[in-house]
PDB file of C-alpha atoms in Angstrom:
ATOM      1  CA  MET J  17     271.649 219.529  86.861  1.00 57.00           C
ATOM      2  CA  ARG J  18     268.150 219.915  84.025  1.00 64.00           C
ATOM      3  CA  LEU J  19     266.949 217.293  82.381  1.00 56.00           C
ATOM      4  CA  SER J  20     266.186 217.781  78.428  1.00 63.00           C
ATOM      5  CA  ARG J  21     262.566 217.188  77.671  1.00 61.00           C
ATOM      6  CA  PRO J  22     262.903 214.120  75.682  1.00 58.00           C
ATOM      7  CA  LEU J  23     264.846 212.257  78.213  1.00 53.00           C
ATOM      8  CA  ALA J  24     262.936 213.979  81.174  1.00 51.00           C
ATOM      9  CA  ALA J  25     259.717 212.230  79.467  1.00 51.00           C
ATOM     10  CA  LEU J  26     261.911 208.452  78.849  1.00 51.00           C
ATOM     11  CA  CYS J  27     262.933 208.371  82.625  1.00 54.00           C
ATOM     12  CA  THR J  28     259.217 208.842  82.968  1.00 60.00           C
ATOM     13  CA  ILE J  29     257.642 206.905  80.322  1.00 57.00           C
ATOM     14  CA  ALA J  30     260.065 203.897  80.432  1.00 50.00           C
ATOM     15  CA  PRO J  31     259.319 202.679  84.328  1.00 54.00           C
ATOM     16  CA  LEU J  32     255.386 202.893  82.747  1.00 51.00           C
ATOM     17  CA  VAL J  33     255.753 200.437  79.785  1.00 48.00           C
ATOM     18  CA  LEU J  34     257.927 198.195  81.935  1.00 46.00           C
ATOM     19  CA  ALA J  35     255.590 197.362  84.676  1.00 47.00           C
ATOM     20  CA  ALA J  36     252.535 197.343  81.786  1.00 46.00           C
ATOM     21  CA  SER J  37     255.098 194.253  80.242  1.00 45.00           C
ATOM     22  CA  ALA J  38     255.302 192.509  83.654  1.00 46.00           C
ATOM     23  CA  CYS J  39     251.557 191.876  84.192  1.00 47.00           C
ATOM     24  CA  SER J  40     250.282 190.066  80.810  1.00 47.00           C
ATOM     25  CA  ASP J  41     247.324 187.727  80.301  1.00 52.00           C
ATOM     26  CA  SER J  42     249.773 184.608  79.686  1.00 55.00           C
ATOM     27  CA  SER J  43     250.198 182.084  81.993  1.00 64.00           C
ATOM     28  CA  GLY J  44     253.679 181.426  81.907  1.00 83.00           C
ATOM     29  CA  GLY J  45     254.470 177.115  81.593  1.00 91.00           C
ATOM     30  CA  LEU J  46     253.996 174.462  79.246  1.00 95.00           C
ATOM     31  CA  ILE J  47     251.131 172.470  77.975  1.00 96.00           C
ATOM     32  CA  ARG J  48     252.476 168.554  76.446  1.00 97.00           C
ATOM     33  CA  GLY J  49     250.286 166.087  75.830  1.00 97.00           C
ATOM     34  CA  THR J  50     250.155 163.095  73.680  1.00 97.00           C
ATOM     35  CA  ASN J  51     247.674 160.527  70.971  1.00 95.00           C
ATOM     36  CA  GLY J  52     250.003 157.960  70.504  1.00 92.00           C
ATOM     37  CA  PRO J  53     253.862 156.713  70.547  1.00 92.00           C
ATOM     38  CA  HIS J  54     254.258 159.472  67.791  1.00 94.00           C
ATOM     39  CA  PHE J  55     252.313 162.375  68.147  1.00 96.00           C
ATOM     40  CA  SER J  56     252.918 165.265  70.447  1.00 97.00           C
ATOM     41  CA  GLN J  57     252.193 168.702  71.079  1.00 97.00           C
ATOM     42  CA  THR J  58     253.025 171.303  73.219  1.00 97.00           C
ATOM     43  CA  ILE J  59     251.130 174.623  73.979  1.00 95.00           C
ATOM     44  CA  ALA J  60     253.769 177.353  75.397  1.00 94.00           C
ATOM     45  CA  ASN J  61     252.490 180.100  77.285  1.00 91.00           C
ATOM     46  CA  PRO J  62     248.760 179.942  76.162  1.00 90.00           C
ATOM     47  CA  PRO J  63     246.775 183.285  77.178  1.00 88.00           C
ATOM     48  CA  GLN J  64     244.656 184.233  80.074  1.00 85.00           C
ATOM     49  CA  ILE J  65     242.046 185.234  78.228  1.00 82.00           C
ATOM     50  CA  GLU J  66     238.412 185.007  79.552  1.00 77.00           C
ATOM     51  CA  GLY J  67     236.618 183.166  78.605  1.00 78.00           C
ATOM     52  CA  ALA J  68     238.876 182.092  75.078  1.00 88.00           C
ATOM     53  CA  CYS J  69     238.388 177.741  73.933  1.00 94.00           C
ATOM     54  CA  HIS J  70     241.828 177.352  72.908  1.00 95.00           C
ATOM     55  CA  ARG J  71     242.636 173.424  70.926  1.00 96.00           C
ATOM     56  CA  PHE J  72     244.986 170.889  70.737  1.00 97.00           C
ATOM     57  CA  ALA J  73     245.500 169.267  67.122  1.00 95.00           C
ATOM     58  CA  ARG J  74     242.964 167.951  65.575  1.00 95.00           C
ATOM     59  CA  ARG J  75     243.464 164.240  65.884  1.00 95.00           C
ATOM     60  CA  GLY J  76     243.229 165.502  69.426  1.00 96.00           C
ATOM     61  CA  LEU J  77     244.963 164.160  72.870  1.00 97.00           C
ATOM     62  CA  SER J  78     244.758 161.000  75.000  1.00 96.00           C
ATOM     63  CA  ASN J  79     247.572 162.472  77.782  1.00 97.00           C
ATOM     64  CA  VAL J  80     247.999 166.072  78.383  1.00 97.00           C
ATOM     65  CA  THR J  81     249.979 167.647  81.470  1.00 97.00           C
ATOM     66  CA  ASN J  82     250.101 171.534  82.662  1.00 96.00           C
ATOM     67  CA  THR J  83     253.179 172.773  83.353  1.00 94.00           C
ATOM     68  CA  THR J  84     251.384 176.336  83.866  1.00 90.00           C
ATOM     69  CA  GLY J  85     250.908 178.701  86.276  1.00 88.00           C
ATOM     70  CA  ILE J  86     247.030 177.752  86.069  1.00 89.00           C
ATOM     71  CA  ASP J  87     244.245 176.186  85.822  1.00 92.00           C
ATOM     72  CA  ILE J  88     242.300 174.752  83.175  1.00 94.00           C
ATOM     73  CA  VAL J  89     239.411 172.572  81.952  1.00 95.00           C
ATOM     74  CA  LEU J  90     240.380 169.593  79.391  1.00 96.00           C
ATOM     75  CA  HIS J  91     237.069 169.223  77.250  1.00 96.00           C
ATOM     76  CA  THR J  92     236.389 166.538  74.050  1.00 95.00           C
ATOM     77  CA  GLY J  93     235.367 168.529  71.832  1.00 95.00           C
ATOM     78  CA  MET J  94     236.972 170.883  69.528  1.00 95.00           C
ATOM     79  CA  ASN J  95     234.871 174.072  70.388  1.00 96.00           C
ATOM     80  CA  CYS J  96     235.187 173.734  74.073  1.00 95.00           C
ATOM     81  CA  ASP J  97     232.198 171.324  74.723  1.00 94.00           C
ATOM     82  CA  ASN J  98     231.593 167.498  75.479  1.00 93.00           C
ATOM     83  CA  PRO J  99     229.657 166.459  72.449  1.00 92.00           C
ATOM     84  CA  GLY J 100     227.527 163.158  73.915  1.00 87.00           C
ATOM     85  CA  GLY J 101     227.762 164.296  77.437  1.00 86.00           C
ATOM     86  CA  ALA J 102     231.272 163.190  77.976  1.00 88.00           C
ATOM     87  CA  SER J 103     232.809 164.773  80.545  1.00 89.00           C
ATOM     88  CA  SER J 104     235.022 167.742  80.793  1.00 92.00           C
ATOM     89  CA  ALA J 105     238.217 167.782  83.592  1.00 94.00           C
ATOM     90  CA  TYR J 106     239.892 170.085  85.807  1.00 94.00           C
ATOM     91  CA  LEU J 107     243.668 169.876  85.583  1.00 95.00           C
ATOM     92  CA  GLY J 108     245.329 172.346  88.511  1.00 92.00           C
ATOM     93  CA  THR J 109     249.079 172.940  88.072  1.00 90.00           C
ATOM     94  CA  THR J 110     251.607 170.818  87.735  1.00 90.00           C
ATOM     95  CA  ILE J 111     249.650 167.551  87.249  1.00 92.00           C
ATOM     96  CA  SER J 112     249.504 164.871  83.854  1.00 95.00           C
ATOM     97  CA  ILE J 113     245.669 163.348  83.486  1.00 94.00           C
ATOM     98  CA  GLY J 114     244.769 160.255  80.560  1.00 93.00           C
ATOM     99  CA  THR J 115     241.251 160.069  79.126  1.00 90.00           C
ATOM    100  CA  ILE J 116     238.744 158.802  80.201  1.00 83.00           C
ATOM    101  CA  PRO J 117     237.531 155.651  79.958  1.00 84.00           C
ATOM    102  CA  GLY J 118     235.387 155.368  76.807  1.00 84.00           C
ATOM    103  CA  GLN J 119     235.648 158.542  75.642  1.00 87.00           C
ATOM    104  CA  GLY J 120     237.776 160.193  72.621  1.00 89.00           C
ATOM    105  CA  PRO J 121     240.567 162.307  72.887  1.00 95.00           C
ATOM    106  CA  TRP J 122     240.720 165.913  74.581  1.00 96.00           C
ATOM    107  CA  HIS J 123     240.513 167.937  71.451  1.00 97.00           C
ATOM    108  CA  SER J 124     240.030 171.767  73.033  1.00 97.00           C
ATOM    109  CA  PHE J 125     241.220 173.733  77.000  1.00 96.00           C
ATOM    110  CA  THR J 126     240.072 176.619  78.508  1.00 95.00           C
ATOM    111  CA  THR J 127     242.107 178.840  81.674  1.00 91.00           C
ATOM    112  CA  VAL J 128     239.745 178.369  85.266  1.00 88.00           C
ATOM    113  CA  GLY J 129     241.387 181.502  87.384  1.00 75.00           C
ATOM    114  CA  GLN J 130     244.322 184.955  86.935  1.00 65.00           C
ATOM    115  CA  ALA J 131     247.922 184.679  85.665  1.00 58.00           C
ATOM    116  CA  PRO J 132     250.137 184.200  88.702  1.00 56.00           C
ATOM    117  CA  PRO J 133     252.444 187.608  88.766  1.00 59.00           C
ATOM    118  CA  VAL J 134     255.449 185.979  87.640  1.00 56.00           C
ATOM    119  CA  PRO J 135     256.285 182.984  85.240  1.00 58.00           C
ATOM    120  CA  VAL J 136     256.521 179.254  86.617  1.00 57.00           C
ATOM    121  CA  ASN J 137     259.613 178.098  86.204  1.00 57.00           C
TER     122      ASN J 137
END
């Protein structure tokens, strides 16, 4: 049986498109945080980009839970810095952390490592 050219091209390209979409740069999961009893923020599937800074809401978060497939580093500054000599915090997957005593809320984070091949559920 002979295939038409458009059908043959589609059968060749479709698997490549599916494979490329499965290899995303997303960490697959949620980063959740709170600041007091009435404020919460959720970031779904943050992109896994080397050196990229991800910001939380302006008021910051006092408790953060990482349910993505990658580790993150929390920062007290809005630009993934730590003004005033504050410390960063390394937050592995499926772990929660509160603010460090004497330090303000978390305002930003960077991702660490490679995203997993499949989303973490």
